[in-house]
C-alpha atoms as one frame of an Amber mdcrd trajectory, in Angstrom:
protein
   0.184   0.036  -0.603   2.447   2.835   1.220   4.184   1.135  -2.808   1.995
   1.803  -4.486   0.773   5.564  -2.366   3.772   6.360  -3.420   3.687   6.410
  -7.267   2.509   9.581  -7.157   5.204  11.545  -7.450   6.841  11.259 -10.494
  10.159  11.409  -7.896   9.306   8.630  -6.934   7.842   6.940  -9.982  11.045
   7.841 -11.624  13.101   6.199  -8.684  10.869   2.413  -8.970  10.674   3.082
 -12.516   6.909   2.018 -11.997   2.959   4.275 -12.716  -1.097   3.119 -11.454
  -3.251   2.395 -14.186  -6.867   1.563 -13.224 -10.470  -0.349 -14.371 -11.005
  -2.484 -16.635 -10.724  -0.773 -19.386  -7.578   1.736 -19.039  -6.121  -1.777
 -17.483  -7.159  -3.985 -20.380  -5.755  -1.197 -22.855  -2.150  -1.841 -21.355
  -2.288  -5.351 -20.749  -3.148  -5.620 -24.469  -0.445  -3.405 -25.773   1.800
  -5.450 -23.432   3.127  -3.498 -20.908   4.156  -5.808 -18.216   2.439  -5.630
 -14.778   4.203  -5.643 -11.282   0.884  -5.922  -9.466  -2.935  -6.786 -10.343
  -5.881  -5.994  -8.570  -9.707  -6.989  -8.808 -12.559  -6.348  -6.306 -14.020
  -9.376  -7.814 -12.305 -12.794  -9.383 -10.438 -12.759 -12.543  -7.413 -15.025
 -13.154  -4.047 -13.061 -13.971  -5.119 -10.300 -10.146  -5.352 -10.740  -6.738
  -9.245 -10.489  -4.562  -8.961  -7.655  -2.902 -11.802  -5.606  -1.456 -13.869
  -2.638  -1.963 -12.073  -1.214   1.364  -8.624  -1.958   0.542  -9.248  -1.008
  -3.160  -9.991   2.386  -2.068  -6.816   2.605   0.197  -4.377   2.824  -2.996
  -7.229   3.858  -5.221  -5.862   7.441  -6.545  -9.253   8.023  -8.360 -12.751
   9.348  -5.946 -14.881   7.074  -7.389 -12.392   2.869  -7.873 -12.687   1.453
 -10.462 -12.759  -2.549  -9.779  -8.905  -2.499 -10.919  -5.370  -1.440 -10.271
  -2.839  -2.037 -11.917   0.999  -1.679 -11.254   3.358  -1.408 -14.896   6.636
  -1.194 -15.360   7.517   2.085 -17.202   8.991   0.878 -20.512  12.129   1.657
 -21.703  12.560   5.645 -24.017  11.104   6.306 -27.221  13.620   7.475 -30.019
  12.721  10.899 -30.454  12.391   9.919 -34.443  10.518  10.257 -36.681   7.857
   7.853 -36.931   4.560   8.976 -39.081   3.816  11.461 -41.005   1.612  13.798
 -38.579   2.156  13.836 -34.972   2.062  16.377 -31.645   4.884  18.300 -30.040
   3.332  19.570 -27.153   5.409  23.226 -25.899   5.015  22.754 -21.687   1.434
  21.674 -21.047   0.692  21.156 -17.712  -2.710  19.920 -16.030  -2.649  16.011
 -16.015  -6.545  16.518 -17.499  -4.835  18.527 -20.199  -2.201  16.327 -21.505
  -3.803  12.427 -20.941  -6.883  14.536 -23.377  -4.131  15.030 -25.384  -3.113
  12.014 -26.500  -7.078  10.382 -25.983  -7.565  12.805 -28.735  -4.829  11.722
 -31.041  -5.407   7.736 -31.096  -9.558   9.111 -32.528  -7.201  10.862 -35.297
  -5.051   8.175 -36.112  -1.725  10.170 -34.943   1.110   8.140 -33.156   3.032
  10.128 -32.130   3.395  12.746 -29.554   6.804  15.579 -28.767   6.453  16.680
 -25.319   8.834  18.993 -24.173  10.857  18.150 -21.294   8.902  20.727 -18.715
   5.512  18.956 -20.193   2.943  16.347 -17.534   4.350  14.171 -17.108   1.816
  11.015 -19.129   2.964   8.843 -15.888   1.567  10.713 -13.705  -2.108   9.070
 -12.307  -4.301  11.490 -13.509  -2.863  11.642 -17.294  -2.895   7.621 -17.025
  -6.788   8.475 -15.655  -8.167  10.129 -19.014  -5.941   8.990 -22.000  -9.158
   6.443 -21.078  -6.376   3.850 -23.100  -4.664   5.110 -25.528  -1.726   6.003
 -23.519  -1.887   1.660 -24.639  -1.933   3.098 -28.606  -0.007   6.644 -28.150
   4.056   7.432 -28.723   5.150   9.317 -25.803   8.534  10.800 -26.535   9.985
  13.656 -24.565  12.663  15.963 -25.445  14.352  19.087 -26.842  11.450  20.198
 -29.062  14.560  22.811 -30.041  17.162  20.126 -31.009  14.548  17.544 -32.804
  12.953  20.396 -34.873  17.096  21.300 -35.691  16.615  16.942 -36.934  13.851
  18.162 -39.719  14.060  18.392 -43.596  14.537  22.563 -44.000  10.882  22.105
 -45.959   8.977  19.996 -43.194   6.347  22.112 -42.290   6.206  22.711 -38.397
   2.397  24.142 -37.301   1.756  26.498 -34.384  -1.545  27.271 -33.507  -1.370
  31.091 -33.161  -3.752  34.775 -32.657  -1.146  35.632 -35.414  -1.715  32.826
 -37.636  -4.287  32.044 -40.236  -7.964  31.079 -40.714  -7.374  26.936 -40.404
 -10.178  27.037 -42.138  -8.741  29.027 -44.579  -4.931  27.380 -44.690  -2.980
  24.786 -46.718  -2.454  22.018 -45.055  -0.294  18.896 -45.711  -0.227  15.261
 -44.783   2.885  15.551 -42.903   4.615  17.693 -40.302   4.201  18.271 -36.650
   0.882  20.506 -35.159   2.461  22.289 -32.223   0.181  23.383 -28.947   1.215
  25.157 -26.697   1.280  26.240 -22.545  -2.473  26.999 -20.658  -1.528  30.411
 -19.949   1.329  31.399 -22.636   1.396  29.574 -25.538   3.944  28.564 -27.165
   6.926  29.377 -25.986   8.732  32.598 -27.652  11.792  29.790 -28.843   9.864
  26.725 -30.592   7.728  29.803 -32.060  10.800  30.852 -34.319  10.482  27.420
 -35.982   6.775  27.509 -36.555   7.067  27.587 -40.328   2.650  27.633 -40.755
   1.177  29.691 -38.085  -2.381  28.830 -38.245  -5.867  30.575 -35.852  -9.343
  28.289 -34.463 -11.094  31.672 -35.548 -14.481  32.527 -33.145 -17.530  32.757
 -34.388 -19.076  35.723 -32.625 -20.508  38.971 -34.314 -20.451  41.103 -30.429
 -18.070  40.769 -29.023 -19.001  39.365 -26.533 -16.917  35.566 -26.173 -14.682
  33.268 -24.294 -10.814  34.247 -24.076  -9.500  31.386 -24.892  -9.690  27.908
 -25.558  -9.241  24.982 -23.666  -5.509  23.525 -25.129  -7.162  20.463 -25.630
 -10.752  21.726 -26.990  -7.560  23.757 -29.379  -5.616  20.472 -30.401  -9.291
  18.340 -31.019 -10.277  20.922 -33.200  -6.855  21.433 -35.413  -6.292  17.460
 -35.422  -9.907  17.347 -37.414  -9.254  19.580 -39.904  -6.326  18.301 -40.550
  -7.836  14.732 -41.263 -10.660  16.080 -42.718  -8.799  18.026 -45.269  -6.100
  15.626 -45.866
């Protein structure tokens, strides 16, 4: 119990090489994808799990309403930051675990198999991130890397898209079926250093005519809109 609760902190996950996943869907998808479970607990009988009570599950769960199954998985070896898909995402300083997990789920839905994360992006193995992916962590390659160094390895003509307030209307701008789509920090957007590498600036326009509108879009929602438009047009 002490070990599992300690895995809420990144330093402990890194030291132990372990992370927690909860719920039949998330745990099942990770097992099917080949993740190795060090421990597996369930409140219902299943051949691969240790049977525990609801009370015991509440004591080790990170959820307000535990979902029957909890597993402790080994963190797999780090992925290499080489391009493996035609269209990918790059996250520049995403801090909210819920946003990161939702973006992974969005990438999975739109068939984007690789996400490059800046080194200051939230940890993908945070229990809140893992839960928010709803199992999509099993299908998407998440790579932590220096984005500036990554961009230096790209061919000169390789498109790097970024959502910016001074960008072109995404519904009118020419889009390609390859490239990297950069999404920025919740409060500050894309950093100045990364912005210098953007080759195509995109804007998701608002459609209010009376001047009364939301100040901005949540980054996960903006990611969904952007990915949808890319897939619709390419």
